[in-house]
């Protein structure tokens, strides 16, 4: 496949997921608990099933990793990574800041990513070598002259264990912490790509949580890495930093590496 075909396929996947999700938004659909106690809805499963059907038909040699239905092995060296609703708690609560995440990995490295908010119909798309777009228009991250001026975001403090939380709060203390944002899941990374947020810091993420975000952030001029500053790949441990201004990377790493 060429990048144009890959992007077109990713768009069709997002369209299909959105069609499956919208009828269930702010409905009284039953919610279940998975083995890890996280919530899942009929919309999560319907959206992933819709995307898998398309991939099996149009890219049968590619692998698939999805949050709800696991792994289907491929033999092309290419893997599609799907998170039908990243931010299920927001979806259940009727907040339109969740998103569908679609990524393409080649030999374990993310080369294409898409964040789709199907209720607001907002879509960020990134691919290696191409500028990130928001609803078809190029977007850029913003400059951040000092870490003390940075707006920091994370999904929530309860996603850090005690040790991780101490490191995160040490970083937060060096930012403009009175503007720190909690909640948002993948939506925060889209906002960072559009120049609204400076830093996102999280821990405990799985591959389907972050793979789509890397091309989106980096194609907008930002950078993503782990807490040591190393690039993210399929074997990364889920400690994730996104920065709108790569010049602040050493400052963020230093902030996270506090002594305590």
Coordinates of N, CA and C in Angstrom, one line a residue:
X1 N 0.8 -1.2 0.0 CA 0.0 0.0 0.0 C 0.9 1.3 0.0
X2 N 0.4 2.3 -0.6 CA 1.0 3.6 -0.6 C 0.3 4.4 0.5
X3 N 1.0 5.5 0.9 CA 0.5 6.3 2.1 C -0.9 6.8 1.8
X4 N -1.2 7.2 0.5 CA -2.5 7.7 0.2 C -3.6 6.7 0.4
X5 N -3.3 5.4 0.0 CA -4.2 4.3 0.3 C -4.4 4.0 1.7
X6 N -3.3 4.0 2.5 CA -3.4 3.8 3.9 C -4.2 4.8 4.6
X7 N -4.0 6.1 4.3 CA -4.8 7.1 4.9 C -6.3 7.0 4.5
X8 N -6.6 6.7 3.3 CA -8.0 6.5 2.9 C -8.6 5.3 3.6
X9 N -7.9 4.3 3.8 CA -8.4 3.1 4.6 C -8.6 3.5 6.0
X10 N -7.7 4.2 6.6 CA -7.9 4.7 8.0 C -9.1 5.6 8.1
X11 N -9.3 6.4 7.2 CA -10.5 7.3 7.2 C -11.8 6.4 7.1
X12 N -11.8 5.4 6.3 CA -13.0 4.5 6.2 C -13.2 3.8 7.5
X13 N -12.1 3.4 8.2 CA -12.3 2.8 9.5 C -12.9 3.7 10.5
X14 N -12.4 5.0 10.5 CA -13.0 5.9 11.4 C -14.4 6.2 11.2
X15 N -14.8 6.3 9.9 CA -16.2 6.6 9.5 C -17.1 5.5 10.0
X16 N -16.6 4.2 9.8 CA -17.4 3.1 10.2 C -17.5 3.0 11.8
X17 N -16.5 3.3 12.5 CA -16.5 3.4 13.9 C -17.5 4.4 14.4
X18 N -17.4 5.6 13.8 CA -18.3 6.7 14.2 C -19.8 6.4 14.0
X19 N -20.0 5.7 12.9 CA -21.4 5.3 12.6 C -21.9 4.3 13.6
X20 N -21.0 3.5 14.2 CA -21.4 2.5 15.2 C -21.6 3.1 16.6
X21 N -20.8 4.2 16.8 CA -20.8 4.8 18.1 C -21.9 5.8 18.3
X22 N -22.2 6.6 17.4 CA -23.1 7.7 17.6 C -24.5 7.3 18.1
X23 N -25.1 6.2 17.6 CA -26.5 5.9 18.1 C -26.5 5.6 19.6
X24 N -25.3 5.3 20.2 CA -25.3 4.9 21.6 C -24.9 6.0 22.5
X25 N -24.5 7.2 22.0 CA -24.0 8.2 22.8 C -25.2 8.8 23.6
X26 N -25.0 9.0 24.9 CA -26.0 9.5 25.8 C -27.3 8.7 25.8
X27 N -27.1 7.4 25.5 CA -28.2 6.4 25.7 C -28.1 5.7 27.0
X28 N -29.0 4.8 27.3 CA -29.0 4.1 28.6 C -28.5 2.7 28.4
X29 N -27.6 2.5 27.4 CA -27.0 1.2 27.1 C -26.3 0.6 28.3
X30 N -26.4 -0.7 28.4 CA -25.7 -1.3 29.6 C -24.2 -1.2 29.5
X31 N -23.6 -1.1 30.6 CA -22.1 -1.0 30.7 C -21.7 -2.2 31.5
X32 N -20.6 -2.9 31.0 CA -20.1 -4.0 31.7 C -18.7 -3.7 32.2
X33 N -18.1 -4.6 33.0 CA -16.8 -4.4 33.5 C -15.9 -5.6 33.0
X34 N -14.7 -5.2 32.5 CA -13.8 -6.2 32.0 C -13.0 -6.7 33.1
X35 N -12.1 -7.7 32.8 CA -11.3 -8.3 33.9 C -10.5 -7.4 34.7
X36 N -10.1 -6.3 34.1 CA -9.3 -5.3 34.8 C -10.1 -4.2 35.5
X37 N -11.5 -4.4 35.5 CA -12.4 -3.6 36.1 C -12.7 -2.3 35.3
X38 N -12.1 -2.1 34.2 CA -12.4 -1.0 33.3 C -13.7 -1.2 32.6
X39 N -14.5 -0.1 32.3 CA -15.8 -0.3 31.7 C -15.7 -0.5 30.2
X40 N -16.7 -1.2 29.7 CA -16.9 -1.4 28.3 C -18.4 -1.3 27.9
X41 N -18.7 -0.8 26.7 CA -20.1 -0.7 26.3 C -20.3 -1.4 25.0
X42 N -21.6 -1.5 24.6 CA -21.9 -2.1 23.3 C -21.3 -1.3 22.2
X43 N -21.1 0.0 22.4 CA -20.6 0.9 21.4 C -19.1 0.6 21.1
X44 N -18.3 0.3 22.2 CA -16.9 -0.1 22.0 C -16.8 -1.3 21.1
X45 N -17.6 -2.3 21.4 CA -17.5 -3.6 20.7 C -18.0 -3.4 19.2
X46 N -19.1 -2.7 19.1 CA -19.7 -2.5 17.7 C -18.7 -1.8 16.8
X47 N -18.1 -0.8 17.4 CA -17.1 0.0 16.6 C -15.9 -0.8 16.2
X48 N -15.4 -1.6 17.1 CA -14.2 -2.4 16.8 C -14.6 -3.5 15.8
X49 N -15.7 -4.1 15.9 CA -16.2 -5.1 15.0 C -16.3 -4.5 13.6
X50 N -16.8 -3.3 13.5 CA -17.0 -2.6 12.2 C -15.6 -2.4 11.5
X51 N -14.7 -2.0 12.3 CA -13.3 -1.7 11.7 C -12.6 -3.0 11.3
X52 N -12.8 -4.0 12.1 CA -12.2 -5.3 11.8 C -12.7 -5.9 10.5
X53 N -14.0 -5.8 10.3 CA -14.6 -6.3 9.1 C -14.0 -5.6 7.8
X54 N -13.8 -4.3 7.9 CA -13.1 -3.6 6.8 C -11.7 -4.1 6.6
X55 N -10.9 -4.2 7.6 CA -9.5 -4.6 7.5 C -9.4 -6.1 7.0
X56 N -10.3 -6.9 7.4 CA -10.2 -8.3 6.9 C -10.5 -8.4 5.4
X57 N -11.3 -7.5 4.9 CA -11.7 -7.4 3.5 C -10.6 -6.7 2.7
X58 N -10.1 -5.6 3.2 CA -9.2 -4.8 2.4 C -7.7 -4.9 2.7
X59 N -7.3 -5.5 3.8 CA -5.9 -5.7 4.2 C -5.8 -7.0 4.9
X60 N -6.1 -8.1 4.2 CA -6.2 -9.4 4.9 C -4.8 -9.9 5.4
X61 N -3.7 -9.4 4.8 CA -2.4 -9.9 5.3 C -1.9 -9.1 6.5
X62 N -2.5 -8.0 6.8 CA -2.1 -7.2 7.9 C -2.6 -7.7 9.2
X63 N -1.8 -7.6 10.3 CA -2.3 -7.9 11.6 C -3.2 -6.9 12.2
X64 N -3.9 -7.3 13.2 CA -4.8 -6.4 13.9 C -4.6 -6.6 15.4
X65 N -4.5 -5.5 16.1 CA -4.5 -5.5 17.6 C -5.6 -4.5 18.0
X66 N -6.6 -5.0 18.8 CA -7.7 -4.2 19.2 C -7.9 -4.3 20.7
X67 N -8.4 -3.2 21.3 CA -8.6 -3.3 22.8 C -9.6 -4.3 23.2
X68 N -10.7 -4.5 22.4 CA -11.8 -5.3 22.8 C -11.6 -6.8 22.4
X69 N -11.0 -7.1 21.2 CA -11.0 -8.4 20.7 C -9.6 -9.0 20.4
X70 N -8.6 -8.3 21.0 CA -7.3 -8.9 21.0 C -6.6 -8.9 19.6
X71 N -5.7 -9.9 19.4 CA -4.8 -9.8 18.3 C -5.2 -10.9 17.2
X72 N -5.1 -10.4 16.0 CA -5.1 -11.3 14.8 C -3.8 -11.2 14.1
X73 N -3.1 -12.3 14.0 CA -1.8 -12.2 13.4 C -1.8 -12.0 11.9
X74 N -0.8 -11.3 11.4 CA -0.7 -11.1 10.0 C 0.7 -11.5 9.5
X75 N 0.9 -11.4 8.2 CA 2.2 -11.8 7.7 C 2.9 -10.8 6.8
X76 N 2.5 -9.5 7.0 CA 3.0 -8.4 6.1 C 4.0 -7.5 6.8
X77 N 4.2 -7.7 8.1 CA 5.0 -6.8 8.9 C 4.3 -5.5 9.3
X78 N 3.0 -5.5 8.9 CA 2.1 -4.3 9.2 C 1.0 -4.7 10.2
X79 N 0.8 -3.8 11.1 CA -0.3 -4.1 12.1 C -1.1 -2.9 12.3
X80 N -2.4 -3.0 12.3 CA -3.4 -2.0 12.6 C -3.7 -2.1 14.1
X81 N -3.7 -1.0 14.8 CA -3.9 -1.0 16.2 C -5.2 -0.1 16.5
X82 N -6.2 -0.7 17.1 CA -7.5 -0.1 17.2 C -7.9 0.1 18.6
X83 N -8.4 1.3 19.0 CA -9.0 1.6 20.2 C -10.4 2.2 19.9
X84 N -11.5 1.5 19.9 CA -12.7 2.0 19.4 C -13.2 3.2 20.2
X85 N -13.1 3.2 21.5 CA -13.4 4.3 22.3 C -12.4 4.5 23.4
X86 N -11.5 5.4 23.1 CA -10.5 5.8 24.1 C -11.1 6.9 25.0
X87 N -11.4 6.5 26.2 CA -12.1 7.4 27.1 C -13.5 7.0 27.3
X88 N -13.7 5.7 27.6 CA -15.0 5.1 27.8 C -15.8 5.8 28.9
X89 N -15.1 6.2 30.0 CA -15.7 6.8 31.1 C -16.4 8.1 30.6
X90 N -15.6 8.9 29.8 CA -16.2 10.1 29.3 C -17.4 9.8 28.4
X91 N -17.3 8.8 27.6 CA -18.5 8.4 26.7 C -19.7 8.0 27.6
X92 N -19.5 7.2 28.6 CA -20.6 6.8 29.5 C -21.2 8.1 30.2
X93 N -20.3 9.0 30.5 CA -20.8 10.2 31.2 C -21.4 11.3 30.3
X94 N -21.4 11.0 29.0 CA -22.0 11.9 28.0 C -21.1 13.1 27.6
X95 N -19.8 13.0 27.9 CA -18.8 14.0 27.5 C -18.2 13.7 26.2
X96 N -18.3 14.6 25.2 CA -17.7 14.3 23.9 C -16.2 14.6 23.8
X97 N -15.4 14.0 24.7 CA -14.0 14.2 24.6 C -13.3 12.9 24.6
X98 N -14.0 11.8 24.2 CA -13.4 10.5 24.0 C -13.0 10.5 22.5
X99 N -12.4 9.4 22.1 CA -12.0 9.3 20.7 C -11.8 7.9 20.2
X100 N -11.9 7.7 18.9 CA -11.5 6.5 18.3 C -10.1 6.6 17.8
X101 N -9.2 5.7 18.1 CA -7.8 5.7 17.8 C -7.5 4.6 16.8
X102 N -6.9 5.0 15.7 CA -6.5 4.0 14.7 C -5.0 4.3 14.3
X103 N -4.2 3.2 14.4 CA -2.8 3.4 14.1 C -2.3 2.3 13.2
X104 N -1.3 2.6 12.4 CA -0.7 1.5 11.6 C 0.8 1.5 12.0
X105 N 1.2 0.3 12.4 CA 2.6 0.0 12.8 C 3.3 -0.8 11.7
X106 N 4.5 -0.4 11.4 CA 5.3 -1.2 10.5 C 6.5 -1.7 11.3
X107 N 6.7 -3.0 11.4 CA 7.8 -3.6 12.2 C 7.8 -3.0 13.6
X108 N 6.6 -2.7 14.1 CA 6.5 -2.2 15.5 C 6.6 -0.7 15.7
X109 N 6.8 0.0 14.7 CA 6.9 1.5 14.8 C 5.6 2.1 14.2
X110 N 5.1 3.1 14.9 CA 3.9 3.8 14.4 C 4.2 4.7 13.2
X111 N 3.5 4.5 12.1 CA 3.8 5.4 10.9 C 2.6 6.1 10.5
X112 N 1.4 5.8 11.0 CA 0.2 6.5 10.7 C -0.7 6.5 12.0
X113 N -1.4 7.6 12.2 CA -2.3 7.7 13.4 C -3.4 8.6 13.1
X114 N -4.6 8.3 13.7 CA -5.8 9.0 13.6 C -6.5 9.1 14.9
X115 N -6.9 10.3 15.3 CA -7.8 10.5 16.4 C -9.1 11.1 15.9
X116 N -10.2 10.4 16.2 CA -11.5 10.8 15.7 C -12.5 11.0 16.8
X117 N -13.1 12.2 16.9 CA -14.1 12.4 17.9 C -15.4 12.4 17.1
X118 N -16.2 11.3 17.2 CA -17.3 11.2 16.3 C -18.6 12.0 16.6
X119 N -18.7 12.6 17.8 CA -19.8 13.4 18.1 C -19.6 14.8 17.6
X120 N -18.4 15.4 17.9 CA -18.1 16.7 17.5 C -17.6 16.7 16.0
X121 N -17.4 15.5 15.5 CA -16.9 15.3 14.1 C -15.5 16.1 13.9
X122 N -14.6 15.8 14.9 CA -13.3 16.4 14.8 C -12.3 15.2 14.6
X123 N -11.4 15.5 13.7 CA -10.5 14.4 13.3 C -9.1 14.9 13.1
X124 N -8.1 14.4 13.8 CA -6.7 14.6 13.6 C -6.1 13.4 12.9
X125 N -5.3 13.7 11.9 CA -4.6 12.6 11.1 C -3.2 12.9 10.9
X126 N -2.3 12.0 11.3 CA -0.9 12.1 11.1 C -0.3 10.9 10.4
X127 N 0.8 11.1 9.6 CA 1.5 10.1 9.0 C 2.9 10.5 8.8
X128 N 3.8 9.5 8.8 CA 5.3 9.8 8.7 C 5.5 10.6 7.4
X129 N 6.3 11.7 7.6 CA 6.6 12.5 6.4 C 5.6 13.5 6.0
X130 N 4.4 13.5 6.6 CA 3.3 14.4 6.2 C 2.9 15.3 7.4
X131 N 2.4 16.5 7.1 CA 2.0 17.4 8.2 C 0.7 16.9 8.8
X132 N 0.5 17.0 10.1 CA -0.8 16.6 10.7 C -1.9 17.5 10.3
X133 N -3.1 17.0 10.1 CA -4.2 17.8 9.8 C -5.3 17.6 10.8
X134 N -6.1 18.7 10.9 CA -7.3 18.7 11.8 C -8.5 19.0 10.8
X135 N -9.4 18.1 10.6 CA -10.5 18.2 9.7 C -10.0 18.8 8.3
X136 N -8.8 18.2 7.9 CA -8.3 18.5 6.6 C -7.4 19.6 6.5
X137 N -7.2 20.4 7.5 CA -6.3 21.6 7.5 C -5.1 21.3 8.4
X138 N -3.9 21.7 7.9 CA -2.7 21.5 8.7 C -2.7 22.2 10.0
X139 N -2.2 21.6 11.1 CA -2.1 22.2 12.4 C -0.6 22.1 12.9
X140 N -0.3 23.0 13.9 CA 1.0 23.0 14.4 C 0.9 23.1 15.9
X141 N 1.9 22.5 16.6 CA 2.0 22.7 18.0 C 2.5 24.2 18.3
X142 N 2.5 24.6 19.5 CA 3.0 26.0 19.8 C 4.3 25.9 20.5
X143 N 5.0 27.0 20.4 CA 6.3 27.2 21.2 C 6.0 27.3 22.7
X144 N 6.9 26.9 23.5 CA 6.8 27.0 24.9 C 8.2 27.5 25.5
X145 N 8.3 28.8 25.7 CA 9.6 29.3 26.0 C 10.3 28.7 27.3
X146 N 9.5 28.4 28.3 CA 10.0 27.8 29.5 C 9.0 26.8 30.1
X147 N 9.5 25.8 30.8 CA 8.6 24.8 31.4 C 7.6 25.5 32.4
X148 N 8.0 26.6 33.0 CA 7.2 27.3 34.0 C 5.9 27.8 33.3
X149 N 5.9 28.0 32.0 CA 4.8 28.5 31.3 C 3.9 27.4 30.7
X150 N 4.3 26.2 30.9 CA 3.7 25.1 30.2 C 2.3 24.7 30.8
X151 N 1.3 24.5 29.9 CA 0.1 23.9 30.4 C 0.2 22.4 30.3
X152 N 0.1 21.7 31.4 CA 0.3 20.3 31.5 C -1.1 19.6 31.6
X153 N -1.2 18.4 31.0 CA -2.5 17.7 31.0 C -2.2 16.2 31.3
X154 N -3.2 15.5 31.9 CA -3.1 14.1 32.1 C -4.6 13.6 32.3
X155 N -4.8 12.3 32.1 CA -6.1 11.8 32.1 C -6.7 11.9 33.6
X156 N -5.8 11.6 34.5 CA -6.2 11.6 35.9 C -5.2 11.1 36.9
X157 N -5.1 11.6 38.1 CA -4.1 11.2 39.1 C -4.3 9.7 39.5
X158 N -5.5 9.2 39.4 CA -5.7 7.8 39.8 C -5.1 6.8 38.9
X159 N -4.6 7.2 37.7 CA -4.0 6.3 36.8 C -2.5 6.1 37.1
X160 N -2.0 6.9 38.1 CA -0.6 6.7 38.5 C -0.6 5.9 39.8
X161 N 0.4 5.0 39.9 CA 0.6 4.4 41.3 C 1.4 5.5 42.1
X162 N 1.6 5.2 43.4 CA 2.2 6.2 44.3 C 3.5 6.7 43.8
X163 N 4.4 5.8 43.3 CA 5.7 6.1 42.8 C 5.6 7.0 41.6
X164 N 4.8 6.6 40.6 CA 4.6 7.4 39.4 C 4.0 8.8 39.7
X165 N 3.1 8.8 40.7 CA 2.4 10.0 41.1 C 3.4 11.0 41.6
X166 N 4.3 10.6 42.4 CA 5.3 11.5 43.0 C 6.1 12.2 41.9
X167 N 6.5 11.4 40.9 CA 7.3 11.9 39.8 C 6.4 12.9 39.0
X168 N 5.2 12.5 38.7 CA 4.3 13.4 38.0 C 4.1 14.7 38.7
X169 N 3.9 14.7 40.0 CA 3.6 15.9 40.7 C 4.9 16.8 40.8
X170 N 6.1 16.1 40.8 CA 7.3 16.9 40.8 C 7.4 17.7 39.4
X171 N 7.0 17.0 38.4 CA 7.0 17.7 37.1 C 5.9 18.8 37.1
X172 N 4.8 18.5 37.6 CA 3.7 19.5 37.6 C 4.1 20.8 38.4
X173 N 4.9 20.6 39.4 CA 5.3 21.7 40.2 C 6.2 22.7 39.4
X174 N 6.8 22.2 38.4 CA 7.7 23.1 37.5 C 6.9 23.7 36.4
X175 N 5.6 23.3 36.2 CA 4.8 23.9 35.1 C 3.9 25.0 35.6
X176 N 3.1 25.5 34.8 CA 2.1 26.4 35.2 C 0.9 25.6 35.8
X177 N 1.1 25.1 37.0 CA 0.2 24.1 37.5 C -1.2 24.6 37.8
X178 N -1.3 25.9 37.9 CA -2.7 26.4 38.2 C -3.6 26.3 36.9
X179 N -2.9 26.0 35.8 CA -3.7 25.7 34.6 C -3.7 24.2 34.2
X180 N -3.2 23.3 35.1 CA -3.1 21.9 34.8 C -4.5 21.3 34.5
X181 N -4.6 20.5 33.5 CA -5.9 19.9 33.1 C -5.9 18.4 33.4
X182 N -7.0 18.0 34.0 CA -7.3 16.6 34.3 C -8.4 16.1 33.4
X183 N -8.3 14.9 32.9 CA -9.3 14.3 32.1 C -9.0 14.6 30.6
X184 N -9.6 13.8 29.7 CA -9.4 14.1 28.3 C -8.9 12.9 27.5
X185 N -8.2 12.0 28.1 CA -7.7 10.8 27.3 C -7.0 11.3 26.0
X186 N -7.3 10.7 24.9 CA -6.7 11.0 23.7 C -6.9 12.4 23.2
X187 N -8.0 13.0 23.6 CA -8.4 14.3 23.1 C -7.3 15.3 23.5
X188 N -6.6 15.1 24.6 CA -5.6 16.0 25.0 C -4.5 16.1 24.0
X189 N -4.2 14.9 23.4 CA -3.1 14.9 22.4 C -3.5 15.6 21.1
X190 N -4.8 15.5 20.7 CA -5.2 16.3 19.6 C -5.1 17.8 19.9
X191 N -5.5 18.2 21.1 CA -5.4 19.6 21.5 C -3.9 20.1 21.5
X192 N -3.0 19.2 21.9 CA -1.6 19.5 21.9 C -1.1 19.7 20.5
X193 N -1.5 18.8 19.6 CA -1.2 19.0 18.1 C -1.7 20.3 17.6
X194 N -2.8 20.8 18.1 CA -3.4 22.0 17.6 C -2.9 23.2 18.3
X195 N -2.0 23.1 19.2 CA -1.4 24.2 19.9 C -2.1 24.8 21.1
X196 N -2.9 23.9 21.7 CA -3.7 24.4 22.8 C -3.1 23.9 24.2
X197 N -2.3 22.9 24.2 CA -1.7 22.3 25.4 C -0.3 22.1 25.1
X198 N 0.6 22.2 26.1 CA 2.0 22.1 25.9 C 2.6 20.7 26.2
X199 N 2.1 20.0 27.3 CA 2.7 18.8 27.7 C 1.6 17.8 28.2
X200 N 1.7 16.6 27.7 CA 0.8 15.5 28.3 C 1.7 14.5 28.9
X201 N 1.4 14.0 30.1 CA 2.3 13.0 30.7 C 1.4 11.9 31.3
X202 N 1.7 10.7 31.0 CA 0.8 9.6 31.5 C 1.7 8.3 31.8
X203 N 1.1 7.4 32.5 CA 1.8 6.1 32.8 C 0.7 5.0 32.7
X204 N 1.2 3.8 32.5 CA 0.3 2.6 32.4 C -0.5 2.5 31.1
X205 N -0.1 3.2 30.1 CA -0.8 3.1 28.8 C -0.5 1.8 28.1
X206 N -1.4 1.3 27.4 CA -1.2 0.1 26.5 C -1.0 0.6 25.1
X207 N -0.5 -0.3 24.2 CA -0.2 0.0 22.9 C -1.4 0.7 22.2
X208 N -2.6 0.2 22.4 CA -3.7 0.8 21.7 C -4.1 2.2 22.2
X209 N -3.6 2.5 23.4 CA -3.8 3.9 24.0 C -3.0 4.9 23.3
X210 N -1.7 4.6 22.9 CA -0.8 5.6 22.5 C -0.3 5.5 21.0
X211 N -0.5 4.4 20.4 CA 0.2 4.2 19.1 C -0.3 5.2 18.0
X212 N -1.6 5.5 18.0 CA -2.1 6.5 17.0 C -1.7 7.9 17.3
X213 N -1.3 8.2 18.6 CA -1.0 9.5 19.0 C 0.4 10.0 18.4
X214 N 1.3 9.1 18.3 CA 2.7 9.5 17.9 C 2.7 10.2 16.6
X215 N 2.2 9.6 15.5 CA 2.2 10.4 14.2 C 1.5 11.7 14.2
X216 N 0.4 11.7 15.0 CA -0.4 13.0 15.1 C 0.4 14.1 15.7
X217 N 1.0 13.8 16.9 CA 1.8 14.8 17.6 C 3.1 15.2 16.8
X218 N 3.8 14.2 16.3 CA 5.1 14.5 15.6 C 4.9 15.2 14.3
X219 N 3.8 14.8 13.6 CA 3.5 15.5 12.3 C 3.1 17.0 12.5
X220 N 2.7 17.3 13.7 CA 2.4 18.7 14.0 C 3.6 19.5 14.6
X221 N 4.7 18.9 14.7 CA 5.9 19.6 15.2 C 6.3 19.2 16.6
X222 N 5.6 18.3 17.2 CA 5.9 17.9 18.6 C 6.7 16.7 18.6
X223 N 6.8 16.1 19.8 CA 7.6 14.9 20.0 C 6.9 14.0 21.0
X224 N 7.0 12.7 20.9 CA 6.5 11.8 21.9 C 7.6 10.8 22.2
X225 N 7.7 10.4 23.5 CA 8.7 9.5 24.0 C 8.3 8.9 25.3
X226 N 9.1 8.0 25.8 CA 8.9 7.5 27.2 C 9.5 8.4 28.2
X227 N 9.4 8.1 29.5 CA 9.9 9.0 30.5 C 11.4 9.1 30.6
X228 N 12.1 8.2 29.8 CA 13.5 8.4 29.7 C 13.9 9.2 28.5
X229 N 13.0 9.5 27.7 CA 13.3 10.3 26.4 C 13.5 9.4 25.2
X230 N 13.2 8.1 25.4 CA 13.4 7.1 24.3 C 12.2 7.1 23.4
X231 N 12.3 6.9 22.1 CA 11.2 6.8 21.2 C 10.2 5.7 21.5
X232 N 9.0 5.8 21.2 CA 8.0 4.8 21.5 C 7.9 3.8 20.4
X233 N 7.8 2.6 20.8 CA 7.6 1.5 19.8 C 6.8 0.4 20.5
X234 N 6.5 -0.7 19.8 CA 5.5 -1.7 20.3 C 6.0 -2.3 21.6
X235 N 7.3 -2.2 21.9 CA 7.7 -2.8 23.2 C 7.8 -1.8 24.3
X236 N 7.4 -0.6 24.1 CA 7.5 0.5 25.2 C 6.6 0.1 26.4
X237 N 7.0 0.7 27.5 CA 6.3 0.2 28.8 C 5.1 1.0 29.2
X238 N 4.7 2.0 28.4 CA 3.5 2.7 28.7 C 3.6 4.0 29.5
X239 N 4.9 4.4 29.8 CA 5.2 5.7 30.4 C 5.4 6.7 29.2
X240 N 4.5 7.6 29.0 CA 4.4 8.4 27.8 C 4.4 9.9 28.1
X241 N 5.2 10.6 27.3 CA 5.3 12.1 27.3 C 5.0 12.5 25.9
X242 N 4.1 13.6 25.8 CA 3.9 14.3 24.6 C 4.3 15.7 24.8
X243 N 5.1 16.3 23.9 CA 5.5 17.7 24.1 C 5.2 18.5 22.8
X244 N 4.6 19.6 22.9 CA 4.4 20.5 21.7 C 5.6 21.1 21.3
X245 N 6.5 21.5 22.2 CA 7.8 22.1 21.8 C 8.9 21.2 22.2
X246 N 9.6 20.5 21.3 CA 10.6 19.5 21.6 C 11.8 20.2 22.4
X247 N 11.9 21.5 22.4 CA 13.0 22.1 23.1 C 12.8 22.0 24.6
X248 N 11.7 21.6 25.1 CA 11.4 21.5 26.5 C 11.6 20.0 27.0
X249 N 12.1 19.1 26.1 CA 12.2 17.7 26.5 C 13.1 17.5 27.6
X250 N 14.3 18.1 27.6 CA 15.3 17.9 28.7 C 14.7 18.4 30.0
X251 N 13.9 19.5 30.0 CA 13.3 20.1 31.2 C 12.3 19.1 31.7
X252 N 11.5 18.5 30.9 CA 10.5 17.6 31.4 C 11.1 16.3 31.9
X253 N 12.1 15.8 31.3 CA 12.8 14.6 31.8 C 13.4 14.9 33.1
X254 N 14.0 16.1 33.3 CA 14.6 16.5 34.5 C 13.6 16.6 35.6
X255 N 12.4 17.2 35.3 CA 11.3 17.3 36.2 C 10.8 16.0 36.7
X256 N 10.7 15.0 35.8 CA 10.2 13.7 36.2 C 11.2 12.9 37.0
X257 N 12.5 13.2 36.9 CA 13.5 12.4 37.5 C 13.8 13.0 38.9
X258 N 12.8 13.5 39.6 CA 13.1 14.1 40.9 C 13.6 13.0 41.9
X259 N 14.3 13.5 42.9 CA 14.7 12.7 44.1 C 13.6 12.7 45.1
X260 N 13.3 11.6 45.7 CA 12.2 11.6 46.8 C 12.5 10.4 47.7

